[in-house]
Amino acid sequence: MAEAISTEVVIIGAGVIGLSIAERLAKHHEVILLEANEKFGQETSSRNSEVIHSGIYYPPDSRKTALCLRGRKLLYDFCAQAKVPYRKCGKLLVGTASDQTAYIEKLAAHCQILEVPFERYSKKTIQEKEPNLEVGEGLFFPESGIVDSHQLMAALERRAIQAGAQLAYRHSLTQIACEGNDWVVQWETAEGKGTARAGRVINAAGLAAARWSNQALGTTKYSHRFCRGKYFHLKSNYRNKFSHLVYPVPEKDGLGVHVTLDLSGDVRLGPDVEWCGNSSFEERSQWYECDWEKSRGSFLKAAQRLCPQLRAEDLTPGLIGIRPKLFLNGEPRPDFLIENHDGYIHCLGIESPGLTAALAIAEQVGEI
């Protein structure tokens, strides 16, 4: 095997988390970023709703809350500076049944504790703001928005490279091991194998992150179990028919099928939540296979609680994204996990609101 490359930091994974960390650390450290795919953001980071979240759904003392609130500010500032397209369109959280008023009241009190800006909207006000909705009262969150995630990642990649980071695509990780005071990372490419020796390894490998932490740390305590979420697009006659993101009261394991927008005004519905079952990570290609016609009915039923006029022919198949749900020793751990093990730093359970929190996660890793 060729002689090992020496560097200060090796980062695993070029999704939005790995790129954010590389962009931050490359200003002061030698950084190599390894990515198995041919370009950035080919998994979770390119398969989501591109929403900039307000940070309202999680416990006040959770890492998700802290990093989402901090990350939202950093993200808007970064997008403005780097000229990444975004829009602060705001979000409506609406009741679709009479028994949901208690949840709306509870969420309003929670937002007051978090000091997240919001307004109470009556049914009449919501109807005036969004004529296509037929719902009850709700809350309006002005700080929510949408971002072009591809251009965000491209800007992070460009700045990381300008700061001196080496980005190595098509480099498949094969081993992480501790040797003395260093961490040794091995990979393979189409041309052969390689090795790097570093004082710090940062695991931002997304769906594969828990597997690599178990291997690197010689444990079995970490696991990701996977949920998939499907999205449908509304046909072009609905373009620019909505001005805000629209969310129902959340459901178990997710936020419910909601209305999201992109920067061109096109409308998406989703995601739903479906556990991926017993298929292994190596069999993950199956997770992206779907009987879209079978799913259309359940999506339509959920969407009609918001927009009763929708018809089956208005929905066209969209994308499927995967969420890594973190478990520790078999028990669910519904928060981000960022830990330092003698220079091996991992970011586990990074699902929503990971895109919003990305720059704050990078900031926290930088502090570590």
Short mmCIF file of C-alpha atoms in Angstrom, two decimals:
data_model
loop_
_atom_site.label_atom_id
_atom_site.label_comp_id
_atom_site.label_asym_id
_atom_site.label_seq_id
_atom_site.Cartn_x
_atom_site.Cartn_y
_atom_site.Cartn_z
CA MET A 1 0.00 0.00 0.00
CA ALA A 2 1.20 3.51 -0.79
CA GLU A 3 2.60 5.66 2.00
CA ALA A 4 -0.09 7.36 4.07
CA ILE A 5 -0.94 11.00 3.41
CA SER A 6 -0.63 13.17 6.53
CA THR A 7 -3.23 15.83 7.24
CA GLU A 8 -4.85 17.51 10.22
CA VAL A 9 -8.48 16.62 9.51
CA VAL A 10 -10.29 13.99 7.45
CA ILE A 11 -14.02 14.53 6.93
CA ILE A 12 -16.23 11.65 5.78
CA GLY A 13 -19.19 12.62 3.62
CA ALA A 14 -19.91 15.51 1.24
CA GLY A 15 -23.52 16.17 2.09
CA VAL A 16 -24.52 19.57 3.44
CA ILE A 17 -23.11 18.69 6.90
CA GLY A 18 -19.70 17.54 5.66
CA LEU A 19 -19.41 20.48 3.26
CA SER A 20 -20.34 22.96 6.01
CA ILE A 21 -17.68 21.48 8.29
CA ALA A 22 -15.08 21.52 5.51
CA GLU A 23 -15.87 25.14 4.64
CA ARG A 24 -15.42 26.17 8.27
CA LEU A 25 -12.35 24.12 9.21
CA ALA A 26 -10.35 24.63 6.01
CA LYS A 27 -9.79 28.27 6.98
CA HIS A 28 -7.49 27.13 9.79
CA HIS A 29 -6.61 23.45 9.18
CA GLU A 30 -5.44 21.03 6.52
CA VAL A 31 -8.62 19.23 5.44
CA ILE A 32 -9.34 16.24 3.23
CA LEU A 33 -12.99 15.45 2.54
CA LEU A 34 -13.81 11.93 1.29
CA GLU A 35 -17.02 11.15 -0.59
CA ALA A 36 -17.97 7.84 -2.20
CA ASN A 37 -20.27 9.41 -4.79
CA GLU A 38 -19.15 11.32 -7.87
CA LYS A 39 -20.33 14.68 -6.52
CA PHE A 40 -21.73 16.28 -3.40
CA GLY A 41 -25.15 15.80 -1.85
CA GLN A 42 -26.23 12.63 -3.63
CA GLU A 43 -28.19 11.13 -0.73
CA THR A 44 -30.12 12.82 2.10
CA SER A 45 -29.04 16.35 1.23
CA SER A 46 -30.56 16.25 -2.26
CA ARG A 47 -33.76 14.49 -1.24
CA ASN A 48 -35.61 16.81 1.11
CA SER A 49 -38.10 19.67 1.07
CA GLU A 50 -35.41 22.42 1.14
CA VAL A 51 -37.27 24.12 3.99
CA ILE A 52 -35.52 26.50 6.37
CA HIS A 53 -37.17 25.56 9.65
CA SER A 54 -38.12 27.77 12.58
CA GLY A 55 -37.10 25.18 15.20
CA ILE A 56 -40.47 24.83 16.92
CA TYR A 57 -41.07 21.10 17.28
CA TYR A 58 -38.33 19.92 19.64
CA PRO A 59 -37.75 20.13 23.41
CA PRO A 60 -36.23 23.43 24.57
CA ASP A 61 -33.10 21.71 25.90
CA SER A 62 -32.50 19.55 22.82
CA ARG A 63 -29.57 19.88 20.46
CA LYS A 64 -32.05 19.98 17.55
CA THR A 65 -33.65 23.12 18.95
CA ALA A 66 -30.40 24.91 19.73
CA LEU A 67 -28.74 24.07 16.43
CA CYS A 68 -31.85 24.78 14.34
CA LEU A 69 -32.33 28.21 15.90
CA ARG A 70 -28.65 29.09 15.54
CA GLY A 71 -28.38 27.45 12.13
CA ARG A 72 -31.35 29.34 10.72
CA LYS A 73 -29.67 32.67 11.42
CA LEU A 74 -26.32 31.49 10.06
CA LEU A 75 -27.99 30.06 6.95
CA TYR A 76 -29.86 33.25 6.06
CA ASP A 77 -26.67 35.27 6.58
CA PHE A 78 -24.61 32.85 4.47
CA CYS A 79 -27.15 32.78 1.64
CA ALA A 80 -27.29 36.58 1.52
CA GLN A 81 -23.50 36.86 1.47
CA ALA A 82 -22.84 34.02 -0.97
CA LYS A 83 -25.81 34.91 -3.22
CA VAL A 84 -27.48 31.53 -2.71
CA PRO A 85 -31.16 31.76 -3.76
CA TYR A 86 -33.62 31.62 -0.88
CA ARG A 87 -36.96 33.10 0.15
CA LYS A 88 -38.28 33.83 3.63
CA CYS A 89 -41.86 32.95 2.72
CA GLY A 90 -43.07 32.00 6.20
CA LYS A 91 -44.99 28.94 7.33
CA LEU A 92 -48.59 28.33 8.34
CA LEU A 93 -49.29 25.57 10.84
CA VAL A 94 -53.00 24.89 10.60
CA GLY A 95 -55.60 22.83 12.36
CA THR A 96 -57.58 20.45 10.19
CA ALA A 97 -59.86 19.09 12.95
CA SER A 98 -61.71 20.64 15.89
CA ASP A 99 -59.77 18.58 18.45
CA GLN A 100 -56.40 20.09 17.41
CA THR A 101 -56.89 23.44 19.14
CA ALA A 102 -55.16 22.14 22.29
CA TYR A 103 -52.02 21.28 20.29
CA ILE A 104 -51.97 24.73 18.69
CA GLU A 105 -52.26 26.35 22.13
CA LYS A 106 -49.46 24.17 23.48
CA LEU A 107 -47.21 24.95 20.51
CA ALA A 108 -47.82 28.68 20.89
CA ALA A 109 -46.73 28.49 24.54
CA HIS A 110 -43.66 26.48 23.51
CA CYS A 111 -42.69 29.10 20.92
CA GLN A 112 -42.95 31.83 23.55
CA ILE A 113 -40.44 29.93 25.69
CA LEU A 114 -38.10 29.57 22.70
CA GLU A 115 -38.64 33.21 21.69
CA VAL A 116 -39.51 32.09 18.16
CA PRO A 117 -41.62 34.78 16.42
CA PHE A 118 -45.17 33.76 15.52
CA GLU A 119 -48.66 35.16 15.05
CA ARG A 120 -52.05 33.64 15.79
CA TYR A 121 -54.22 33.48 12.66
CA SER A 122 -57.96 32.91 12.59
CA LYS A 123 -59.63 30.68 10.05
CA LYS A 124 -60.74 33.81 8.19
CA THR A 125 -57.21 35.26 8.07
CA ILE A 126 -55.76 32.01 6.77
CA GLN A 127 -58.44 31.89 4.07
CA GLU A 128 -57.51 35.42 3.03
CA LYS A 129 -53.78 34.59 2.93
CA GLU A 130 -54.20 31.23 1.17
CA PRO A 131 -57.51 30.99 -0.73
CA ASN A 132 -56.84 27.36 -1.73
CA LEU A 133 -56.90 26.21 1.91
CA GLU A 134 -59.99 25.15 3.83
CA VAL A 135 -58.74 24.71 7.38
CA GLY A 136 -59.26 26.03 10.90
CA GLU A 137 -57.21 28.45 12.93
CA GLY A 138 -53.44 28.24 13.10
CA LEU A 139 -50.07 29.87 13.68
CA PHE A 140 -47.89 31.82 11.28
CA PHE A 141 -44.08 31.62 11.53
CA PRO A 142 -42.43 34.45 9.57
CA GLU A 143 -38.86 33.16 9.91
CA SER A 144 -39.45 29.94 7.95
CA GLY A 145 -38.34 29.81 4.34
CA ILE A 146 -36.96 27.81 1.44
CA VAL A 147 -33.49 27.54 -0.06
CA ASP A 148 -31.91 26.11 -3.20
CA SER A 149 -30.03 23.28 -1.50
CA HIS A 150 -27.94 22.46 -4.59
CA GLN A 151 -26.65 26.01 -4.90
CA LEU A 152 -26.07 26.11 -1.14
CA MET A 153 -23.88 23.01 -1.33
CA ALA A 154 -22.11 24.33 -4.43
CA ALA A 155 -21.26 27.54 -2.55
CA LEU A 156 -19.97 25.58 0.45
CA GLU A 157 -17.88 23.36 -1.82
CA ARG A 158 -16.43 26.35 -3.65
CA ARG A 159 -15.50 28.13 -0.44
CA ALA A 160 -13.99 24.99 1.09
CA ILE A 161 -11.78 24.53 -1.97
CA GLN A 162 -10.82 28.21 -1.98
CA ALA A 163 -9.77 27.85 1.67
CA GLY A 164 -7.51 24.92 0.76
CA ALA A 165 -9.62 21.82 1.43
CA GLN A 166 -8.99 18.80 -0.77
CA LEU A 167 -12.27 17.23 -1.90
CA ALA A 168 -11.89 13.61 -2.96
CA TYR A 169 -14.94 12.28 -4.81
CA ARG A 170 -15.34 8.61 -5.83
CA HIS A 171 -13.31 7.66 -2.74
CA SER A 172 -15.05 4.80 -0.93
CA LEU A 173 -14.14 4.48 2.74
CA THR A 174 -12.92 1.01 3.76
CA GLN A 175 -11.61 1.42 7.32
CA ILE A 176 -11.10 3.87 10.20
CA ALA A 177 -8.67 2.87 12.95
CA CYS A 178 -6.87 4.52 15.85
CA GLU A 179 -3.08 4.14 15.86
CA GLY A 180 -1.34 5.86 18.75
CA ASN A 181 -2.35 9.52 18.76
CA ASP A 182 -3.59 9.45 15.17
CA TRP A 183 -6.52 8.14 13.22
CA VAL A 184 -5.82 6.18 10.05
CA VAL A 185 -8.41 6.28 7.28
CA GLN A 186 -8.32 3.93 4.32
CA TRP A 187 -10.23 4.14 1.06
CA GLU A 188 -10.37 2.73 -2.42
CA THR A 189 -10.98 4.24 -5.83
CA ALA A 190 -11.14 2.91 -9.37
CA GLU A 191 -7.37 3.49 -9.57
CA GLY A 192 -6.43 1.74 -6.32
CA LYS A 193 -6.25 2.18 -2.57
CA GLY A 194 -5.11 5.02 -0.33
CA THR A 195 -4.51 5.93 3.29
CA ALA A 196 -4.50 9.15 5.32
CA ARG A 197 -3.21 9.72 8.84
CA ALA A 198 -4.89 12.56 10.73
CA GLY A 199 -5.22 13.98 14.20
CA ARG A 200 -8.97 14.36 13.72
CA VAL A 201 -11.56 12.37 11.81
CA ILE A 202 -15.06 13.80 11.46
CA ASN A 203 -17.79 11.37 10.51
CA ALA A 204 -20.54 13.20 8.60
CA ALA A 205 -21.44 10.16 6.52
CA GLY A 206 -25.20 10.56 6.87
CA LEU A 207 -27.02 7.27 6.33
CA ALA A 208 -23.79 5.29 6.82
CA ALA A 209 -22.51 7.26 9.82
CA ALA A 210 -23.58 4.86 12.60
CA ARG A 211 -22.05 1.87 10.82
CA TRP A 212 -18.68 3.63 10.54
CA SER A 213 -18.77 4.72 14.18
CA ASN A 214 -19.29 1.14 15.32
CA GLN A 215 -16.35 0.02 13.18
CA ALA A 216 -14.05 2.87 14.23
CA LEU A 217 -14.83 2.64 17.95
CA GLY A 218 -15.14 -1.15 18.21
CA THR A 219 -18.72 -1.09 19.48
CA THR A 220 -22.24 -2.04 18.48
CA LYS A 221 -24.09 0.64 20.46
CA TYR A 222 -24.93 2.95 17.54
CA SER A 223 -27.53 2.19 14.91
CA HIS A 224 -29.59 4.05 12.37
CA ARG A 225 -33.01 2.73 11.48
CA PHE A 226 -34.41 4.26 8.35
CA CYS A 227 -37.68 5.95 7.43
CA ARG A 228 -38.50 6.95 3.92
CA GLY A 229 -40.65 9.86 2.89
CA LYS A 230 -42.28 10.23 -0.51
CA TYR A 231 -43.16 13.50 -2.22
CA PHE A 232 -45.70 14.22 -4.93
CA HIS A 233 -45.65 17.33 -7.13
CA LEU A 234 -48.77 19.29 -7.95
CA LYS A 235 -49.28 19.93 -11.64
CA SER A 236 -48.20 23.22 -13.19
CA ASN A 237 -51.67 24.78 -12.88
CA TYR A 238 -50.91 25.09 -9.14
CA ARG A 239 -47.66 27.01 -9.72
CA ASN A 240 -47.64 30.21 -7.66
CA LYS A 241 -51.04 29.34 -6.18
CA PHE A 242 -49.53 29.21 -2.66
CA SER A 243 -47.51 31.92 -0.94
CA HIS A 244 -46.49 30.08 2.24
CA LEU A 245 -45.40 26.69 3.46
CA VAL A 246 -48.45 24.94 4.93
CA TYR A 247 -48.15 22.28 7.65
CA PRO A 248 -50.85 20.33 9.46
CA VAL A 249 -50.58 19.37 13.13
CA PRO A 250 -47.68 16.85 13.30
CA GLU A 251 -48.14 13.09 13.19
CA LYS A 252 -46.17 10.26 14.78
CA ASP A 253 -42.58 10.03 13.38
CA GLY A 254 -43.09 13.04 11.11
CA LEU A 255 -44.71 16.40 10.47
CA GLY A 256 -47.54 15.09 8.31
CA VAL A 257 -48.06 15.56 4.58
CA HIS A 258 -47.60 19.28 4.03
CA VAL A 259 -47.41 21.86 1.24
CA THR A 260 -43.93 23.04 0.34
CA LEU A 261 -42.74 25.36 -2.39
CA ASP A 262 -39.64 25.73 -4.48
CA LEU A 263 -38.14 28.98 -5.65
CA SER A 264 -39.92 28.78 -9.02
CA GLY A 265 -43.33 28.56 -7.33
CA ASP A 266 -43.88 24.86 -7.98
CA VAL A 267 -45.70 22.98 -5.21
CA ARG A 268 -44.84 19.69 -3.53
CA LEU A 269 -46.81 17.53 -1.12
CA GLY A 270 -44.99 15.43 1.45
CA PRO A 271 -43.31 13.68 2.90
CA ASP A 272 -45.22 10.77 4.35
CA VAL A 273 -43.47 8.41 6.78
CA GLU A 274 -42.81 4.73 6.16
CA TRP A 275 -40.27 2.60 8.00
CA CYS A 276 -37.92 0.84 5.60
CA GLY A 277 -38.32 -2.49 7.41
CA ASN A 278 -35.71 -5.22 7.55
CA SER A 279 -33.78 -4.41 4.39
CA SER A 280 -30.12 -3.66 5.16
CA PHE A 281 -28.13 -0.57 4.31
CA GLU A 282 -26.43 -2.52 1.53
CA GLU A 283 -29.88 -3.14 0.03
CA ARG A 284 -30.88 0.54 0.21
CA SER A 285 -31.62 0.76 -3.51
CA GLN A 286 -34.92 -0.94 -2.60
CA TRP A 287 -35.88 2.05 -0.46
CA TYR A 288 -36.23 4.18 -3.58
CA GLU A 289 -38.59 1.76 -5.31
CA CYS A 290 -42.24 2.68 -5.01
CA ASP A 291 -45.70 1.87 -6.33
CA TRP A 292 -46.60 5.50 -6.88
CA GLU A 293 -50.16 4.72 -7.93
CA LYS A 294 -50.76 2.87 -4.66
CA SER A 295 -49.37 5.83 -2.68
CA ARG A 296 -51.38 8.42 -4.58
CA GLY A 297 -54.62 7.62 -2.75
CA SER A 298 -53.25 8.06 0.78
CA PHE A 299 -51.44 11.23 -0.25
CA LEU A 300 -54.59 12.65 -1.80
CA LYS A 301 -56.62 11.90 1.32
CA ALA A 302 -54.05 13.64 3.54
CA ALA A 303 -53.72 16.63 1.19
CA GLN A 304 -57.49 17.07 0.90
CA ARG A 305 -57.61 17.86 4.61
CA LEU A 306 -55.82 21.05 3.60
CA CYS A 307 -57.11 21.54 0.05
CA PRO A 308 -60.39 19.66 -0.54
CA GLN A 309 -60.49 20.64 -4.22
CA LEU A 310 -57.41 18.54 -5.08
CA ARG A 311 -57.99 15.55 -7.37
CA ALA A 312 -55.87 12.46 -8.04
CA GLU A 313 -54.86 13.74 -11.48
CA ASP A 314 -53.31 16.84 -9.85
CA LEU A 315 -50.57 14.71 -8.23
CA THR A 316 -47.49 13.52 -10.10
CA PRO A 317 -44.70 11.35 -8.59
CA GLY A 318 -41.78 13.22 -7.07
CA LEU A 319 -38.82 12.04 -5.03
CA ILE A 320 -38.10 9.75 -2.08
CA GLY A 321 -35.87 10.79 0.82
CA ILE A 322 -34.49 8.68 3.66
CA ARG A 323 -34.26 9.73 7.32
CA PRO A 324 -31.71 8.11 9.66
CA LYS A 325 -33.43 7.57 13.02
CA LEU A 326 -30.80 7.16 15.75
CA PHE A 327 -30.88 4.34 18.30
CA LEU A 328 -28.39 3.86 21.16
CA ASN A 329 -28.12 0.32 22.51
CA GLY A 330 -31.44 -0.42 20.83
CA GLU A 331 -33.28 2.54 22.38
CA PRO A 332 -34.54 5.48 20.29
CA ARG A 333 -32.54 8.69 20.68
CA PRO A 334 -34.58 11.39 18.90
CA ASP A 335 -31.95 14.12 18.86
CA PHE A 336 -28.77 14.98 17.02
CA LEU A 337 -25.70 13.32 18.52
CA ILE A 338 -22.31 15.02 18.21
CA GLU A 339 -19.53 13.35 20.20
CA ASN A 340 -15.74 13.51 20.39
CA HIS A 341 -13.92 10.22 21.02
CA ASP A 342 -10.25 11.23 21.33
CA GLY A 343 -10.25 13.03 18.00
CA TYR A 344 -12.90 10.92 16.29
CA ILE A 345 -15.95 13.19 16.07
CA HIS A 346 -19.23 11.88 14.75
CA CYS A 347 -22.52 13.47 13.76
CA LEU A 348 -25.30 10.89 14.11
CA GLY A 349 -29.08 11.02 13.74
CA ILE A 350 -28.86 14.03 11.44
CA GLU A 351 -32.34 14.10 9.98
CA SER A 352 -34.68 17.11 9.79
CA PRO A 353 -33.87 19.92 10.58
CA GLY A 354 -30.35 18.99 9.49
CA LEU A 355 -30.29 21.27 6.44
CA THR A 356 -31.30 24.28 8.54
CA ALA A 357 -28.85 23.35 11.31
CA ALA A 358 -25.88 22.52 9.05
CA LEU A 359 -23.82 25.66 9.61
CA ALA A 360 -24.46 25.54 13.36
CA ILE A 361 -23.38 21.89 13.44
CA ALA A 362 -20.19 22.93 11.66
CA GLU A 363 -19.71 25.70 14.20
CA GLN A 364 -20.08 23.23 17.08
CA VAL A 365 -17.69 20.74 15.49
CA GLY A 366 -15.22 23.58 15.01
CA GLU A 367 -15.44 24.41 18.70
CA ILE A 368 -14.76 20.77 19.57
#
